[in-house]
Short mmCIF file of N, CA and C in Angstrom, two decimals:
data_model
loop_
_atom_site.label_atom_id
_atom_site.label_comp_id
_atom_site.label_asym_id
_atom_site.label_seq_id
_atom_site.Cartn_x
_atom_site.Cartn_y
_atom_site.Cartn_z
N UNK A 10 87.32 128.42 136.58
CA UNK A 10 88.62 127.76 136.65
C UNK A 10 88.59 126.47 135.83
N UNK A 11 89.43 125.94 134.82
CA UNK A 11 89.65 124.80 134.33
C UNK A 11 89.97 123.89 135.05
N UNK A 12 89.38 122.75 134.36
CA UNK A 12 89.46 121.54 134.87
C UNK A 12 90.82 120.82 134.71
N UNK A 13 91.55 120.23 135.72
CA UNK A 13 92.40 119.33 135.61
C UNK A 13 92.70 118.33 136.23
N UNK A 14 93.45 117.43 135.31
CA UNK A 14 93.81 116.20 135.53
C UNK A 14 94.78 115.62 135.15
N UNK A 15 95.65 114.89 136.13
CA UNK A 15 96.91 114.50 136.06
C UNK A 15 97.50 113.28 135.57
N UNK A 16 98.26 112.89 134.89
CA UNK A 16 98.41 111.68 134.88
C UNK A 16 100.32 111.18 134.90
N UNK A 17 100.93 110.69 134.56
CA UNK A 17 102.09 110.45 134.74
C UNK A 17 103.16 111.33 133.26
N UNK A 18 102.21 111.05 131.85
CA UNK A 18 102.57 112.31 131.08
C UNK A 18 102.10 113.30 130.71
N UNK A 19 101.38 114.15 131.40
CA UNK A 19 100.52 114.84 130.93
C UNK A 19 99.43 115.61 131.87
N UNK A 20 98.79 116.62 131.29
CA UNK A 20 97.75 116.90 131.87
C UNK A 20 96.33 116.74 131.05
N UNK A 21 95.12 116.78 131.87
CA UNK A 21 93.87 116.93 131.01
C UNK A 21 93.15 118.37 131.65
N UNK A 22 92.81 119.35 130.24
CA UNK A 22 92.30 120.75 131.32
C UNK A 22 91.39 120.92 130.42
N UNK A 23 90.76 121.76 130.90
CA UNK A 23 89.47 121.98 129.90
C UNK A 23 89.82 123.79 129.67
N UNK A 24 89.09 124.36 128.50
CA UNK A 24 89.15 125.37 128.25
C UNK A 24 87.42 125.85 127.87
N UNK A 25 86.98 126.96 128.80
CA UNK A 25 85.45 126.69 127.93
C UNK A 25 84.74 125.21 128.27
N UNK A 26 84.52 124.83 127.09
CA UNK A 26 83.64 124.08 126.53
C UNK A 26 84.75 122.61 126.12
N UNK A 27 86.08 122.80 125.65
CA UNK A 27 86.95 121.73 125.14
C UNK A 27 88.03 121.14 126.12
N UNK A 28 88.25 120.40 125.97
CA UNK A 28 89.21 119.81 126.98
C UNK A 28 90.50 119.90 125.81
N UNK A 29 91.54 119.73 126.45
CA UNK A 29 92.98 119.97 125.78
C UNK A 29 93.98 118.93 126.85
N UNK A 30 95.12 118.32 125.91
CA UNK A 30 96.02 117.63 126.69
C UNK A 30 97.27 119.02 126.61
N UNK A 31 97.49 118.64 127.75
CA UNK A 31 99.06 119.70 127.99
C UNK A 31 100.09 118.53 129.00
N UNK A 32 101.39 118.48 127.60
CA UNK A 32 102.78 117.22 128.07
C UNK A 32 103.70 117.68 127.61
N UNK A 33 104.27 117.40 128.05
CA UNK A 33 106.02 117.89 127.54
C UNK A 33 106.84 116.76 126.65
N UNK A 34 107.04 117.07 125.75
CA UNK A 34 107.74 116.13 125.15
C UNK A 34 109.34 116.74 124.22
N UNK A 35 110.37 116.56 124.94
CA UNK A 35 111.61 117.10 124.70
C UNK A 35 111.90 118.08 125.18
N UNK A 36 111.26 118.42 126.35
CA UNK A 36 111.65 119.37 127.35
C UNK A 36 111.21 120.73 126.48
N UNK A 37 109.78 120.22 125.83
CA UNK A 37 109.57 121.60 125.18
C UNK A 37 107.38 121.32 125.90
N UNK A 38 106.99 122.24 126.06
CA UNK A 38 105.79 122.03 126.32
C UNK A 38 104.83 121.79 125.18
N UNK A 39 104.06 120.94 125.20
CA UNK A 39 102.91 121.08 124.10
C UNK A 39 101.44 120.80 124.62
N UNK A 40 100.48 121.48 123.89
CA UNK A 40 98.95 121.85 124.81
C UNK A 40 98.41 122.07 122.90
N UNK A 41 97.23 120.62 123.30
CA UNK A 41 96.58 120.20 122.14
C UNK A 41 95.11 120.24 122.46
N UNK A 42 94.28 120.55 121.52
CA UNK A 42 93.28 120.47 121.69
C UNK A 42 92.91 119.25 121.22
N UNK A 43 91.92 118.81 122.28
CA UNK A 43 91.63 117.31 121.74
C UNK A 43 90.32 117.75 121.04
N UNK A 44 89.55 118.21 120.75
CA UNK A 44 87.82 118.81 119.97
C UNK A 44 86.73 117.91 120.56
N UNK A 45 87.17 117.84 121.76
CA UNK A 45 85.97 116.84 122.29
C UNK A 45 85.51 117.66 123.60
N UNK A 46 83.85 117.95 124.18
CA UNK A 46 83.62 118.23 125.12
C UNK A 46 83.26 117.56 126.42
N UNK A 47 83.56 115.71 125.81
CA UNK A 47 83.13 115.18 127.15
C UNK A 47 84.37 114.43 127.75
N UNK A 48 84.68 114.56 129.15
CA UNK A 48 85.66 113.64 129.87
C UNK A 48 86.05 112.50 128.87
N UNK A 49 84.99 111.82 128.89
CA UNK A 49 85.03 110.22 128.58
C UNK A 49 85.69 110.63 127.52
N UNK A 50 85.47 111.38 126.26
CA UNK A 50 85.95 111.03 124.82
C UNK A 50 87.55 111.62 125.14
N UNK A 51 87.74 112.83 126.04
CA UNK A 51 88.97 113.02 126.09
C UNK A 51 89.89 111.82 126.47
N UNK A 52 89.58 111.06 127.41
CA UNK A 52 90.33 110.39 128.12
C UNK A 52 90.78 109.24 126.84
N UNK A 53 89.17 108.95 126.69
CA UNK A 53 89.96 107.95 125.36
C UNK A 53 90.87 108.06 123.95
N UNK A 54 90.40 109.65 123.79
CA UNK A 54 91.65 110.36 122.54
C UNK A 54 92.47 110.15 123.32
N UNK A 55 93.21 110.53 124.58
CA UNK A 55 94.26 110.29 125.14
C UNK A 55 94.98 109.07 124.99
N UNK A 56 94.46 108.08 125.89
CA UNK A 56 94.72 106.39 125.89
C UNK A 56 95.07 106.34 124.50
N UNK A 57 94.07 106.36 123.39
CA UNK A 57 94.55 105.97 122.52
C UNK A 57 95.57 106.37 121.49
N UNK A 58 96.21 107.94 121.47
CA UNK A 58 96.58 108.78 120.47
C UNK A 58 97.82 108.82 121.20
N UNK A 59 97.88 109.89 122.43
CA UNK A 59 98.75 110.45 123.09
C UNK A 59 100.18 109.01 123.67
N UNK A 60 99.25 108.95 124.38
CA UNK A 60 99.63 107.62 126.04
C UNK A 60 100.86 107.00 124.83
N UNK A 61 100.60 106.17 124.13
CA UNK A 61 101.23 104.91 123.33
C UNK A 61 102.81 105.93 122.58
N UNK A 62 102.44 106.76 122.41
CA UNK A 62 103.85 108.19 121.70
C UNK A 62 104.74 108.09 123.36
N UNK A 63 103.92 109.23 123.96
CA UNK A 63 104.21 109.14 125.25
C UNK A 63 104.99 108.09 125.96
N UNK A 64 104.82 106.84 126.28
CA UNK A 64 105.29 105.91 126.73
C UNK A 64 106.03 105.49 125.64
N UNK A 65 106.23 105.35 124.45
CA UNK A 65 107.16 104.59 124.07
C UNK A 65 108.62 104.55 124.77
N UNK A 66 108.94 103.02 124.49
CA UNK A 66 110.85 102.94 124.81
C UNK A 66 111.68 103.13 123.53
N UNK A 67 110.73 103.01 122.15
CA UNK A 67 112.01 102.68 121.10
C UNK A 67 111.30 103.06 120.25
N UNK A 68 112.22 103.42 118.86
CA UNK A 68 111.32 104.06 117.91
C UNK A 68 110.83 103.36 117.01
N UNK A 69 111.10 102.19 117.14
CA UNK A 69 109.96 101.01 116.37
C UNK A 69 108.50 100.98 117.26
N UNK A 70 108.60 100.87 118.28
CA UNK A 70 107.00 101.15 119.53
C UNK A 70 106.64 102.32 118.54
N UNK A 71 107.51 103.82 118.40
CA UNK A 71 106.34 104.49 117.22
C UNK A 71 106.61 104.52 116.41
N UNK A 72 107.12 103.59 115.65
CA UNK A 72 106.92 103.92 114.58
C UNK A 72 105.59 102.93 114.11
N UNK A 73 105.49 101.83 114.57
CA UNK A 73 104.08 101.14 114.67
C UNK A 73 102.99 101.59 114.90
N UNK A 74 103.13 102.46 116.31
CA UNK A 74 101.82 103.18 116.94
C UNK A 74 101.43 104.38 115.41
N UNK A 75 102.62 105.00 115.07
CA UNK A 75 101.90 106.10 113.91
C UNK A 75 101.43 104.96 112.74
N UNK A 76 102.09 103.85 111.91
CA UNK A 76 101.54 102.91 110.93
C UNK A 76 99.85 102.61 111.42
N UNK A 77 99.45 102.20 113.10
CA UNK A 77 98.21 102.12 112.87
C UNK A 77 97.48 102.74 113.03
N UNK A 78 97.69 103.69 113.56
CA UNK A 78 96.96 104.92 113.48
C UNK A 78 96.23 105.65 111.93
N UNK A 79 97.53 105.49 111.23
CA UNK A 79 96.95 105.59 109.72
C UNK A 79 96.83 104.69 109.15
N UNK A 80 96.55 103.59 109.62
CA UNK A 80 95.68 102.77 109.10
C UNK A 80 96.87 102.00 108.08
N UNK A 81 97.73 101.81 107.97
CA UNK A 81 99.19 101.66 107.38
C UNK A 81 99.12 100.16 107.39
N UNK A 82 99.05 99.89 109.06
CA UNK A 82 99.18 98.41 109.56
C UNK A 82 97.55 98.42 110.14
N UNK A 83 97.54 97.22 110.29
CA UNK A 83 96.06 96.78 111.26
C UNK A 83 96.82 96.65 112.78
N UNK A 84 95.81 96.91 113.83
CA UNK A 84 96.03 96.41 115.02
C UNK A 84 96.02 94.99 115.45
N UNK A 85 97.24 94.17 115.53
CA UNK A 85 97.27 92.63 115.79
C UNK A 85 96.46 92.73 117.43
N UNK A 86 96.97 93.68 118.29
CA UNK A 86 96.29 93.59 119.79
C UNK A 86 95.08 93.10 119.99
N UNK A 87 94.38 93.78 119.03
CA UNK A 87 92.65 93.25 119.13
C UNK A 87 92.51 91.52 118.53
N UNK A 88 93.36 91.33 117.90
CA UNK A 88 93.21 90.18 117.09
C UNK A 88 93.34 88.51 118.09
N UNK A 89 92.01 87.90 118.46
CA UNK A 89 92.03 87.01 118.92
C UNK A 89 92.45 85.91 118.60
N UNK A 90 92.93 85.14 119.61
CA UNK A 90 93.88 84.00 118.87
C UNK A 90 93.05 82.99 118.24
N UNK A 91 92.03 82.86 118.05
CA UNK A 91 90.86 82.16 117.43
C UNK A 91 91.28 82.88 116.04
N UNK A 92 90.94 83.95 115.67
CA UNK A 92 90.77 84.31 114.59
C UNK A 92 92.14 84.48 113.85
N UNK A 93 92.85 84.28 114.43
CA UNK A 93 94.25 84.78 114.01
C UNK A 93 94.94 83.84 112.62
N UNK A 94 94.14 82.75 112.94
CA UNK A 94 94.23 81.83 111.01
C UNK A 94 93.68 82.48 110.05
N UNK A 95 92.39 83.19 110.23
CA UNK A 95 92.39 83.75 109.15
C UNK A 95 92.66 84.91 108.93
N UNK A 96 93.46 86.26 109.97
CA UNK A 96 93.94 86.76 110.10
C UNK A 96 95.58 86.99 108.89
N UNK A 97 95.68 85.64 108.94
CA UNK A 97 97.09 84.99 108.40
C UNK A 97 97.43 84.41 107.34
N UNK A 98 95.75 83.83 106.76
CA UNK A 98 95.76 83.76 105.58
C UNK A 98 95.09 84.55 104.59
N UNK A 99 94.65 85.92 104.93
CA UNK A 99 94.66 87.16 104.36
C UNK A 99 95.73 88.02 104.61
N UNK A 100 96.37 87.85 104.85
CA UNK A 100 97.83 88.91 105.39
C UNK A 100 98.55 88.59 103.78
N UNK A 101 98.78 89.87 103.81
CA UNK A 101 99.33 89.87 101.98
C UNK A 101 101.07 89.74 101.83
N UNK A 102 101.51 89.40 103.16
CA UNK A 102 102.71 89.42 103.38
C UNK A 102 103.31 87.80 103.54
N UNK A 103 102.03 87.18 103.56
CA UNK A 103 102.26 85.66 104.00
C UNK A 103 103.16 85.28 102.59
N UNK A 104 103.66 84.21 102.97
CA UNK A 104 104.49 83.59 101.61
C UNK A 104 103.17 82.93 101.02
N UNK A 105 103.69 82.44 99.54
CA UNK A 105 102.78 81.78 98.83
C UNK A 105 103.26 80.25 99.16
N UNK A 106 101.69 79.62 99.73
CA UNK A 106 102.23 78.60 100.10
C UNK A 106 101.08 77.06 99.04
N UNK A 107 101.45 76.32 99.29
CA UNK A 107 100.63 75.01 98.78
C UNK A 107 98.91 74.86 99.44
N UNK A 108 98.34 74.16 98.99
CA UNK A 108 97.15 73.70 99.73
C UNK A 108 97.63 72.77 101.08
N UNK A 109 98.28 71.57 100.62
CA UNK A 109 99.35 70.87 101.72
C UNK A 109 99.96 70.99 102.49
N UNK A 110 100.52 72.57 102.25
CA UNK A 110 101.36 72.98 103.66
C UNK A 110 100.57 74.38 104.43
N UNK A 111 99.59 74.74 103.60
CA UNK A 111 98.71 75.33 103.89
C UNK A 111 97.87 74.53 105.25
N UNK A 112 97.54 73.00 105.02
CA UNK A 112 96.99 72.38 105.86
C UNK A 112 97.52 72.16 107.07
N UNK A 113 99.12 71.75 106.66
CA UNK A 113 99.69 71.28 108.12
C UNK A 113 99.97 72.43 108.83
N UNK A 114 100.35 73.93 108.29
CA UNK A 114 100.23 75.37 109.39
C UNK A 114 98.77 74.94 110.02
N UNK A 115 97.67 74.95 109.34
CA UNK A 115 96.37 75.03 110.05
C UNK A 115 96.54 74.21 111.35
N UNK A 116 96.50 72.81 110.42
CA UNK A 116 96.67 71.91 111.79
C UNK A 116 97.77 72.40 112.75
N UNK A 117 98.93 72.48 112.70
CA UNK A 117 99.75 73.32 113.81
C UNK A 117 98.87 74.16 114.71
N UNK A 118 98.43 74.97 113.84
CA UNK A 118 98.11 76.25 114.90
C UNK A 118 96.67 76.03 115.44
N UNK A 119 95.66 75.08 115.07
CA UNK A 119 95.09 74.49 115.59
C UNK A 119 95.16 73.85 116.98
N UNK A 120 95.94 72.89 116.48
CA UNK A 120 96.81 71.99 117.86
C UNK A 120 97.71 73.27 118.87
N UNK A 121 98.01 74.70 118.52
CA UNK A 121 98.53 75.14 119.77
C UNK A 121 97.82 76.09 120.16
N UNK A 122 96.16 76.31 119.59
CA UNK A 122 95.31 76.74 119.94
C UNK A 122 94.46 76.27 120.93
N UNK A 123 94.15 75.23 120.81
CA UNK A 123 93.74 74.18 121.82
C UNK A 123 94.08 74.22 123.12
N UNK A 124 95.68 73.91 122.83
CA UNK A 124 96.74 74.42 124.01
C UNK A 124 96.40 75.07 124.89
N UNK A 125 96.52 75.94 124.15
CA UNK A 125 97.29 77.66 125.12
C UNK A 125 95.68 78.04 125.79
N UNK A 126 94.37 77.51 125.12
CA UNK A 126 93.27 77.21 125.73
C UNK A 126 93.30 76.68 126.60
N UNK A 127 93.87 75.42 127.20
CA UNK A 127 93.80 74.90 128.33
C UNK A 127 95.02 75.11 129.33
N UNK A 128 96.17 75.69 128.89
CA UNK A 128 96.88 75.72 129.41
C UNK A 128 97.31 77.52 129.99
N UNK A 129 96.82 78.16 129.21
CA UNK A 129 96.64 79.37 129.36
C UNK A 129 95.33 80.53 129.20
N UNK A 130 94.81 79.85 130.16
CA UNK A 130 92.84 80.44 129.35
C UNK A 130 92.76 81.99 129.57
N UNK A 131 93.56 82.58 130.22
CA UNK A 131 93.77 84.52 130.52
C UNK A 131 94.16 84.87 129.12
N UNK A 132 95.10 84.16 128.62
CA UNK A 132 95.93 85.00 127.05
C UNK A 132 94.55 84.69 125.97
N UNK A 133 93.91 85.90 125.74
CA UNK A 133 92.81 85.72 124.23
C UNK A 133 93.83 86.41 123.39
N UNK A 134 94.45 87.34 123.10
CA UNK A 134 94.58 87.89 121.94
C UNK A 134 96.45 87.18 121.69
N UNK A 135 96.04 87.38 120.17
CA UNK A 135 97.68 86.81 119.75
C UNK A 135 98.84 87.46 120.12
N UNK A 136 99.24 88.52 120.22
CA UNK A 136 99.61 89.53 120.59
C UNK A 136 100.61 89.00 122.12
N UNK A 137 100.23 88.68 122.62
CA UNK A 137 100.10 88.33 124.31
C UNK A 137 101.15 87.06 124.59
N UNK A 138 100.93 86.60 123.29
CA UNK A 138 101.80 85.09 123.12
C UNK A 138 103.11 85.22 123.33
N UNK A 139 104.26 84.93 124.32
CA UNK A 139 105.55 85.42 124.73
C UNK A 139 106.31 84.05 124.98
N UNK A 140 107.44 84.57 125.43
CA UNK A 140 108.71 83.30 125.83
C UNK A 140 108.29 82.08 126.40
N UNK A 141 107.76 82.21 127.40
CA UNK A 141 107.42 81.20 127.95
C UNK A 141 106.10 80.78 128.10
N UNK A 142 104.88 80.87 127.17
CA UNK A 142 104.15 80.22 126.44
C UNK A 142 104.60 79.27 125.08
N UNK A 143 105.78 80.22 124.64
CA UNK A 143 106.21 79.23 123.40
C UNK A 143 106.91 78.22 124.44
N UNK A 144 107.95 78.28 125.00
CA UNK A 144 109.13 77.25 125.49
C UNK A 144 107.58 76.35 126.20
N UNK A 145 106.81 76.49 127.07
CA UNK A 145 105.60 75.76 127.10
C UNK A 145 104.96 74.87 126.34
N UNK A 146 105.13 75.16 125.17
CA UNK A 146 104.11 74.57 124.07
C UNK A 146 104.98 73.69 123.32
N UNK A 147 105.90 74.73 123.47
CA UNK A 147 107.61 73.22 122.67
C UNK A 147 107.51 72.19 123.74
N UNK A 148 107.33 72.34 125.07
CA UNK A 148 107.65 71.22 125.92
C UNK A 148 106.19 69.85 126.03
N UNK A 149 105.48 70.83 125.66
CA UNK A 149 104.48 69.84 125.52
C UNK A 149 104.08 69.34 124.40
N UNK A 150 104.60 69.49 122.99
CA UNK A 150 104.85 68.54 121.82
C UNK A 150 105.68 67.69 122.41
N UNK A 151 106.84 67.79 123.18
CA UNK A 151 107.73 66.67 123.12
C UNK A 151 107.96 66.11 124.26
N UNK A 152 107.35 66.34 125.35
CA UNK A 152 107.64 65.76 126.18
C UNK A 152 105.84 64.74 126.98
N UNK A 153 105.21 65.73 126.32
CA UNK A 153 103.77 64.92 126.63
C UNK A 153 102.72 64.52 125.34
N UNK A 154 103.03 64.96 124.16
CA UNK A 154 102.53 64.50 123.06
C UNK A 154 103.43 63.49 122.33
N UNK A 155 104.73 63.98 122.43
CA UNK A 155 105.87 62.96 122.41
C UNK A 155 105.53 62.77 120.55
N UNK A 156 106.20 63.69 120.00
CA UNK A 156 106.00 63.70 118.85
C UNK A 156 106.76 63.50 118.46
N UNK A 157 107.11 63.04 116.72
CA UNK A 157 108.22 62.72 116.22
C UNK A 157 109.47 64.29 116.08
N UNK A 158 110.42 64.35 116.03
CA UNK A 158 111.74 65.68 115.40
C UNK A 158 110.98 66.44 114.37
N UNK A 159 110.30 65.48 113.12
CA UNK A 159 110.11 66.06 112.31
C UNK A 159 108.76 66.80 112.86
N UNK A 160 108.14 66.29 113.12
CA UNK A 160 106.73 66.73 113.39
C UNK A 160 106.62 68.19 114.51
N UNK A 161 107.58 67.99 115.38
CA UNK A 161 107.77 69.24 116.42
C UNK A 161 108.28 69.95 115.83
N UNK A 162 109.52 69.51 114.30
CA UNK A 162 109.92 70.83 113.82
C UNK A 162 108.67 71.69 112.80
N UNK A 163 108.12 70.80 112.22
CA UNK A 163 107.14 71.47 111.62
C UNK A 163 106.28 72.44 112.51
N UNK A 164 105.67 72.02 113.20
CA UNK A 164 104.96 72.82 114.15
C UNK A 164 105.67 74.26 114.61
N UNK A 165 106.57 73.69 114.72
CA UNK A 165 107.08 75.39 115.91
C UNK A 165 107.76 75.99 114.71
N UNK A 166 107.87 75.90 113.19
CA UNK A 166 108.43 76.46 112.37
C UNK A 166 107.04 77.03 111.09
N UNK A 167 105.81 76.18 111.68
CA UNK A 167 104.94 76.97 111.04
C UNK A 167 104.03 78.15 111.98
N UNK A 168 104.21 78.17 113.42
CA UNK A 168 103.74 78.87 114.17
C UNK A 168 104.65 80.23 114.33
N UNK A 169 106.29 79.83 114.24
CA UNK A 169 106.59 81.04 114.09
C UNK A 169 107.00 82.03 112.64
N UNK A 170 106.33 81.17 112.09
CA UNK A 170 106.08 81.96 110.74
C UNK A 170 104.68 82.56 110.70
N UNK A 171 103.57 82.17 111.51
CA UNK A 171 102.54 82.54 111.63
C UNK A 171 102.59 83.66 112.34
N UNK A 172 103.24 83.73 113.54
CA UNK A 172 103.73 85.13 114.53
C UNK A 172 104.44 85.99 114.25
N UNK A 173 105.69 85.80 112.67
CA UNK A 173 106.34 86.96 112.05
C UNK A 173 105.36 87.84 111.29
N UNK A 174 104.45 87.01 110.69
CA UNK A 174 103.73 87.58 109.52
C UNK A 174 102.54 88.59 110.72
N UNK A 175 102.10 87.93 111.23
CA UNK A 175 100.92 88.83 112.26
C UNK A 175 101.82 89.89 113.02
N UNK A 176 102.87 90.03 113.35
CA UNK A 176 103.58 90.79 114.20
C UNK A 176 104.35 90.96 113.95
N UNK A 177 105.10 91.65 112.61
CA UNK A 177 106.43 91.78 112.20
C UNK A 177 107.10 92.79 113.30
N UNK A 178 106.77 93.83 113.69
CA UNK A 178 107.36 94.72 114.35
C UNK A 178 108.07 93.90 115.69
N UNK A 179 107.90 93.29 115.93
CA UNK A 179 108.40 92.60 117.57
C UNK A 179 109.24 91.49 117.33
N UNK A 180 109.83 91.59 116.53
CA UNK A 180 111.36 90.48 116.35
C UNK A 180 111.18 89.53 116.53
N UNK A 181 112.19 88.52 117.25
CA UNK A 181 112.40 87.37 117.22
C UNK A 181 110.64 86.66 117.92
N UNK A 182 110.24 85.98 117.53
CA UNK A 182 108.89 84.96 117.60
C UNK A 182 109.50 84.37 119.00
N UNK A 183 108.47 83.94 119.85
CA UNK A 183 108.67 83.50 121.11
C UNK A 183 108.22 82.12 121.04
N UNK A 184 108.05 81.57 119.78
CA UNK A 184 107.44 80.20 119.38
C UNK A 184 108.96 80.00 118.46
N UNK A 185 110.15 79.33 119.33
CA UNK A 185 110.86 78.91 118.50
C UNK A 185 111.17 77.35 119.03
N UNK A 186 112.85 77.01 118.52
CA UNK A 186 112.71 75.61 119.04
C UNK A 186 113.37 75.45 120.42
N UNK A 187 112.16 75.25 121.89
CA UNK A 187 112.97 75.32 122.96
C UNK A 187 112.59 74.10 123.47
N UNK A 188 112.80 73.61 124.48
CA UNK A 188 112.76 72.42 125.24
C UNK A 188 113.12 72.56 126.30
#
């Protein structure tokens, strides 16, 4: 008798020697062989291939999930917010910028690296960075660093240029100007 296993889309069964996913998608059935004979590797072809199609809400969610899959786009998820400067200044999408304003993004994202370190030590990856970490980080340029207009605008206008370019797929930047 084959093995199975359930999950919310899908099944996991084995045939023989191979395990296979069997899900329905458009009210039509489909049963794939995944070419793997151990649990573990099935589960993770799953998680990683299936699950993310599966669950999507919108067809930008896949149309991303298929870009990294082929390798199209890189995965920002893995991308720690440490590394995410230079992440950003290899991104071939970045504008061409000065050495000078090259510096003051650094310093920006420096200074809200620091931050979101002490103020948010659970969020590592960039990815993760949302509404109210930005409206957070706006409030604490100006209300406890007490920075000049110009200086808070620079900041939250080079960070969310830093978060379009790393994450184009996810719209509006959650690093804008809030207070």
């Amino acid at each position: 008798m084959a093995k199975r296993q359930s999950n919310s889309t899908g099944h996991l069964h084995k045939r023989g020697r191979i395990y296979y996913y069997r899900y329905m998608i458009n009210g039509k059935l489909k049963d794939v062989s995944l070419k793997v004979t151990t649990e573990v590797e099935a589960k993770k072809i799953i998680k990683e291939e299936y699950l993310p199609l599966l669950q999507a809400k919108s067809k930008e969610q896949i149309a991303v999930h298929v870009a990294e899959s082929r390798k199209l786009i890189r995965k920002v998820n893995s991308v720690k917010i440490i590394d995410s400067w230079d992440y950003y200044l290899n991104s071939p999408s970045r504008p061409d910028s000065s050495q000078g304003t090259l510096k003051g993004y650094k310093c920006a994202f420096n200074d809200f690296s620091r931050w979101i370190e002490n103020a948010f030590p659970s969020v590592a990856n960039f990815v993760e960075i949302n509404e109210e970490i930005g409206k957070g980080y706006a409030q604490y340029l100006w209300n406890e660093r007490k920075v000049s207009e110009r200086t808070y605008n620079a900041y939250i206008k080079a960070l969310a240029l830093i978060y379009r370019i790393l994450i184009p797929k996810r719209g509006k930047s959650p690093l804008q100007k809030k207070i």
